[in-house]
Tab-separated table of C-alpha atoms and ligand atoms in Angstrom:
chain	number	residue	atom	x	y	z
A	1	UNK	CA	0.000	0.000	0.000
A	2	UNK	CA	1.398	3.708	-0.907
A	3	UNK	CA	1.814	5.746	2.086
A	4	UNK	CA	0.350	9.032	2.377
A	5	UNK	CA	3.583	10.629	2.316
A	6	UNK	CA	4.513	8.950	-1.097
A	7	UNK	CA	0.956	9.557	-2.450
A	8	UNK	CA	1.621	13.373	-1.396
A	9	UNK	CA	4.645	13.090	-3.094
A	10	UNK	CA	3.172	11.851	-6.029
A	11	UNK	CA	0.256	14.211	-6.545
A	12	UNK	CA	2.631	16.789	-6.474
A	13	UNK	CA	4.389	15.493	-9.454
A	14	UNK	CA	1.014	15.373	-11.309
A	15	UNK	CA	-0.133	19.275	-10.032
A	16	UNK	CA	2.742	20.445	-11.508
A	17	UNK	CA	2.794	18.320	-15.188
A	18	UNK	CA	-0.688	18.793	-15.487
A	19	UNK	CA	-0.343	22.361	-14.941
A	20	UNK	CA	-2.105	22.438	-12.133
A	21	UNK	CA	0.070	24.693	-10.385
A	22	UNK	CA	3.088	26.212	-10.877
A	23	UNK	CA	6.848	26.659	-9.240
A	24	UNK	CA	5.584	29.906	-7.457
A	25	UNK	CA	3.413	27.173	-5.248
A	26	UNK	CA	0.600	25.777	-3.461
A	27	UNK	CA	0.474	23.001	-1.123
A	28	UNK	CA	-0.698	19.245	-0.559
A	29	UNK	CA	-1.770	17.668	2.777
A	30	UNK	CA	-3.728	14.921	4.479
A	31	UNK	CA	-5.068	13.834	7.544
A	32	UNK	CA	-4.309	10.510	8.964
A	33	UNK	CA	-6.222	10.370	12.212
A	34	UNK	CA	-4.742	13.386	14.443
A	35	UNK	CA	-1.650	13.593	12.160
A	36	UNK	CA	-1.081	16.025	9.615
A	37	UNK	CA	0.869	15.164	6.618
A	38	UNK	CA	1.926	18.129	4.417
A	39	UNK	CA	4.580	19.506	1.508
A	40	UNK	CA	6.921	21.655	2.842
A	41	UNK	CA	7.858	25.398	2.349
A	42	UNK	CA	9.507	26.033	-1.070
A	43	UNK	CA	7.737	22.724	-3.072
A	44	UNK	CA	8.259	24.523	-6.122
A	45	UNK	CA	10.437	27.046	-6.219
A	46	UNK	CA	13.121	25.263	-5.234
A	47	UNK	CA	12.028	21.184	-5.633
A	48	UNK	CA	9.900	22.151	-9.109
A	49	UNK	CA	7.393	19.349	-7.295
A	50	UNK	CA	9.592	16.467	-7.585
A	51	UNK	CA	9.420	15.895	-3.976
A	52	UNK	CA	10.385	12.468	-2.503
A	53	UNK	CA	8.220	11.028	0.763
A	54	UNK	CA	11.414	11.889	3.302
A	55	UNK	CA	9.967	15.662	2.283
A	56	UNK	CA	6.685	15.449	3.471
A	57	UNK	CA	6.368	16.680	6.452
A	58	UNK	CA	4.142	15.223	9.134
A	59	UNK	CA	3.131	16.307	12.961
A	60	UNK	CA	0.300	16.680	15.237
A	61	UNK	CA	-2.718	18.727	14.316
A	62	UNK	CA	-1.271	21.479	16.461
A	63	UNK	CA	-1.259	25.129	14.897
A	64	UNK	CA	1.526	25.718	17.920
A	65	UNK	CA	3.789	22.731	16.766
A	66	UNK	CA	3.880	24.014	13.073
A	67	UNK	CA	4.470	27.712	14.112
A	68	UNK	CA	8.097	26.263	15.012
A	69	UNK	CA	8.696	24.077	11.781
A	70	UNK	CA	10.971	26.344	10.019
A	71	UNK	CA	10.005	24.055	7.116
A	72	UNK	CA	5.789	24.627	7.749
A	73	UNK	CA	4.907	26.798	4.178
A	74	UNK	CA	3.339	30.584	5.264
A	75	UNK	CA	0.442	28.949	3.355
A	76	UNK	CA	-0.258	25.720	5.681
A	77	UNK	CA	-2.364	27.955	8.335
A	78	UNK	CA	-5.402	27.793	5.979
A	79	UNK	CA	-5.007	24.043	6.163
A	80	UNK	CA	-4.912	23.954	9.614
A	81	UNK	CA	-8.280	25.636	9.858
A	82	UNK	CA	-9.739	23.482	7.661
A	83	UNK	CA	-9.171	20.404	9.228
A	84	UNK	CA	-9.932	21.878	12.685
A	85	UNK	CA	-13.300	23.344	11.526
A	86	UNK	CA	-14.166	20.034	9.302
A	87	UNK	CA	-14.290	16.755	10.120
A	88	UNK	CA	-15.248	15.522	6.843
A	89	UNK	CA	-11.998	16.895	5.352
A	90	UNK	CA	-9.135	14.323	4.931
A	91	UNK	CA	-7.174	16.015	2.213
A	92	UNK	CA	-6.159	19.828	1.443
A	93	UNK	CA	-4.813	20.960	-2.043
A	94	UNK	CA	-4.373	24.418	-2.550
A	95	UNK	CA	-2.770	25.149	-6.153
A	96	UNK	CA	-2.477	27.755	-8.724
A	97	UNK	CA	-4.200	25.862	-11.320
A	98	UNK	CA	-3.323	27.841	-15.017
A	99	UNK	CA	-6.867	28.412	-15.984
A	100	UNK	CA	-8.423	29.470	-12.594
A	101	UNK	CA	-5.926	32.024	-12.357
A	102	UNK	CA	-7.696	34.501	-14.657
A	103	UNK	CA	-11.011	33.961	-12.799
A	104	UNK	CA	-8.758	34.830	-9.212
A	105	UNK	CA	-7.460	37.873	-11.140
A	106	UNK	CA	-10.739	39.607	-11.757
A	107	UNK	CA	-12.175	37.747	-8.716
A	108	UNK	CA	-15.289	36.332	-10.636
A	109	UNK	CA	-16.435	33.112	-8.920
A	110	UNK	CA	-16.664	29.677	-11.539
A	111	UNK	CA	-19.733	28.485	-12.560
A	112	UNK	CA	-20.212	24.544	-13.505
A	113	UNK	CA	-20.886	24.660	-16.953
A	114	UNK	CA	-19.754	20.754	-17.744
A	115	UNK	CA	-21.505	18.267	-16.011
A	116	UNK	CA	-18.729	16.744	-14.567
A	117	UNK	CA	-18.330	19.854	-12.104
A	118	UNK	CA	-21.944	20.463	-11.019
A	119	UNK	CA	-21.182	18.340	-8.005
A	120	UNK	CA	-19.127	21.383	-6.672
A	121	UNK	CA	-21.636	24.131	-7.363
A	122	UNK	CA	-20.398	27.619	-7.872
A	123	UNK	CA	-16.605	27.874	-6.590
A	124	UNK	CA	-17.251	31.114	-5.397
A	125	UNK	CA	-14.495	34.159	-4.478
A	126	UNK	CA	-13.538	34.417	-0.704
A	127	UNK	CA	-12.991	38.211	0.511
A	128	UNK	CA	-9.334	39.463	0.298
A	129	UNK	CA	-7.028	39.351	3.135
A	130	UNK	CA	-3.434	39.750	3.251
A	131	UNK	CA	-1.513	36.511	2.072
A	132	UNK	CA	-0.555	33.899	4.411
A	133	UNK	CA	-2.767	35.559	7.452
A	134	UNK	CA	-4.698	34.079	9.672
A	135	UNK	CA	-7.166	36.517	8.391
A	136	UNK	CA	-7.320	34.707	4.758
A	137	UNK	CA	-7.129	31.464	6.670
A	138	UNK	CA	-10.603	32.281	8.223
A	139	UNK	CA	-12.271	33.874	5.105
A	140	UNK	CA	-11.365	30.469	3.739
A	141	UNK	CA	-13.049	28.801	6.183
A	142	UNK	CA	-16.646	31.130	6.133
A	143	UNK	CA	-16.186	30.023	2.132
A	144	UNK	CA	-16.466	26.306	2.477
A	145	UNK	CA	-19.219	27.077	5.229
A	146	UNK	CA	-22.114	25.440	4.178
A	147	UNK	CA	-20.670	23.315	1.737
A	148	UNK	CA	-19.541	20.286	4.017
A	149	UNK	CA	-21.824	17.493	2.003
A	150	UNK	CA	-20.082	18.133	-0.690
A	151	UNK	CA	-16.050	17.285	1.494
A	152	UNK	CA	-18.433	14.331	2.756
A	153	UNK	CA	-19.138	13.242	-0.868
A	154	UNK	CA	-16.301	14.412	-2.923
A	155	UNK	CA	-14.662	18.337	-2.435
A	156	UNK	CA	-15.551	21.603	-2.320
A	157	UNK	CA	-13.517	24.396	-3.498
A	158	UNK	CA	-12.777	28.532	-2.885
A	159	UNK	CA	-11.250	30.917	-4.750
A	160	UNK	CA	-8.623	33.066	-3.300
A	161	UNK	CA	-8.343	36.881	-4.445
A	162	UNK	CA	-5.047	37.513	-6.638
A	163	UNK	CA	-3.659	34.101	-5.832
A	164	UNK	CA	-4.920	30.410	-6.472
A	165	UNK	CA	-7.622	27.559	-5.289
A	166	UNK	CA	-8.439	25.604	-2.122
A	167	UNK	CA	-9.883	22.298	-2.431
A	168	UNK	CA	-11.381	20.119	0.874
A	169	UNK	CA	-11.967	16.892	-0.073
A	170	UNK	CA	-12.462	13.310	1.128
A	171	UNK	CA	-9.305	12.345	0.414
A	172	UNK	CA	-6.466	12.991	-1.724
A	173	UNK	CA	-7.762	11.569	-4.711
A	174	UNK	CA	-10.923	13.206	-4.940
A	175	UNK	CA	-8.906	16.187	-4.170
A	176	UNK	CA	-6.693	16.203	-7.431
A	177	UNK	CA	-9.773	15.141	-9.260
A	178	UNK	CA	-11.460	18.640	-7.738
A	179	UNK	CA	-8.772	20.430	-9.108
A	180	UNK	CA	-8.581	19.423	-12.550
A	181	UNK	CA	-11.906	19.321	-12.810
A	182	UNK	CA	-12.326	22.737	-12.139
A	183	UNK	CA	-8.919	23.865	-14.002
A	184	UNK	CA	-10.843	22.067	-16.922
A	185	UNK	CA	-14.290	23.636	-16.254
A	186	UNK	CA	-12.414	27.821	-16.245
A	187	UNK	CA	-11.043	26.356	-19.903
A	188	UNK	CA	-13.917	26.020	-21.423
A	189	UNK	CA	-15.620	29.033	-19.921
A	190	UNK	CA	-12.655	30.969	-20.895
A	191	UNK	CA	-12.547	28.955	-24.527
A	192	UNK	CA	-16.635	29.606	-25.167
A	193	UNK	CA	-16.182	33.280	-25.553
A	194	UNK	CA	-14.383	32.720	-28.876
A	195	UNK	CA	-17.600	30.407	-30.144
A	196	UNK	CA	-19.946	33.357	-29.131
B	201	ZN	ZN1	-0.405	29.898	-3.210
């Protein structure tokens, strides 16, 4: 059986070839009981995503333990928050997926418009806060309010102003799967203005 470390490892590889996100970053963790598994600070800018399972990361779900992992990325707090405030979420991808990134820019919220995303409803835009606060952390947390059937079933996602997506999810499959998904979806929203 893969371990979650070498599945992280692994999804990170396929983020980045898939161009799911980029060397700038994101992040990939899971929940195994009261440990947290998660990439660490500089993913891609300095490992490009070809991260082996040593990298990963793990610890208690403790926001005090992580404040004094040098290693813990600036970006980790929103998963924290998730997985205190939901139960139902197992895995955390946050990514700058190439064709959300236009829909962050202008802050317009993604409508399913293939049914393969209706399942996620409207990824809506969470208010802006400063990066890497604990201020965006908790925006990101009123965002996926509401929308905990969905982690239950599959994943639900927020957009973050300026910056990238958050995905909650059962687990780390259904996480990736959110992502593309919705990478795919902004593609053909963004490709359907040239067939108007
Ligand atoms: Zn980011």
């Amino acid at each position: 059986m893969v371990s979650l470390p070498e599945l992280i490892a692994q999804m990170g590889r396929r983020l980045f070839e898939r161009r799911l996100t980029d060397m700038s970053g994101g992040n990939i963790s899971a929940r195994e009981g009261n440990t947290l598994y998660i990439t660490p600070k500089f993913s891609g800018s300095r490992h490009h995503w070809q991260l082996s399972p040593e990298d990963i990361l793990s610890g208690p779900l403790d926001p005090t333990y992580w404040q004094q992992q040098p290693l813990f990325s600036r970006e980790g707090k929103a998963h924290l928050a998730i997985y205190e405030t939901f139960p139902e979420a197992q895995a955390v991808i946050h990514a700058h997926p190439f064709h959300v990134l236009p829909f962050c820019m202008m802050s317009r919220p993604i409508p399913p418009v293939l049914e393969n995303t209706q399942k996620f409803g409207i990824i809506e835009v969470v208010p802006p806060a400063p990066a890497h606060s604990q201020e965006l952390a908790n925006n990101i947390v009123a965002g996926l309010r509401g929308k905990e059937e969905r982690i239950r079933q599959q994943a639900a996602a927020v957009l973050i102003p300026y910056h990238g997506i958050i995905v909650a999810a059962k687990d780390l499959w259904a996480a990736i799967d959110a992502v593309e998904r919705i990478d795919w979806n902004a593609w053909c929203i963004l490709a359907g203005k040239w067939l108007d």
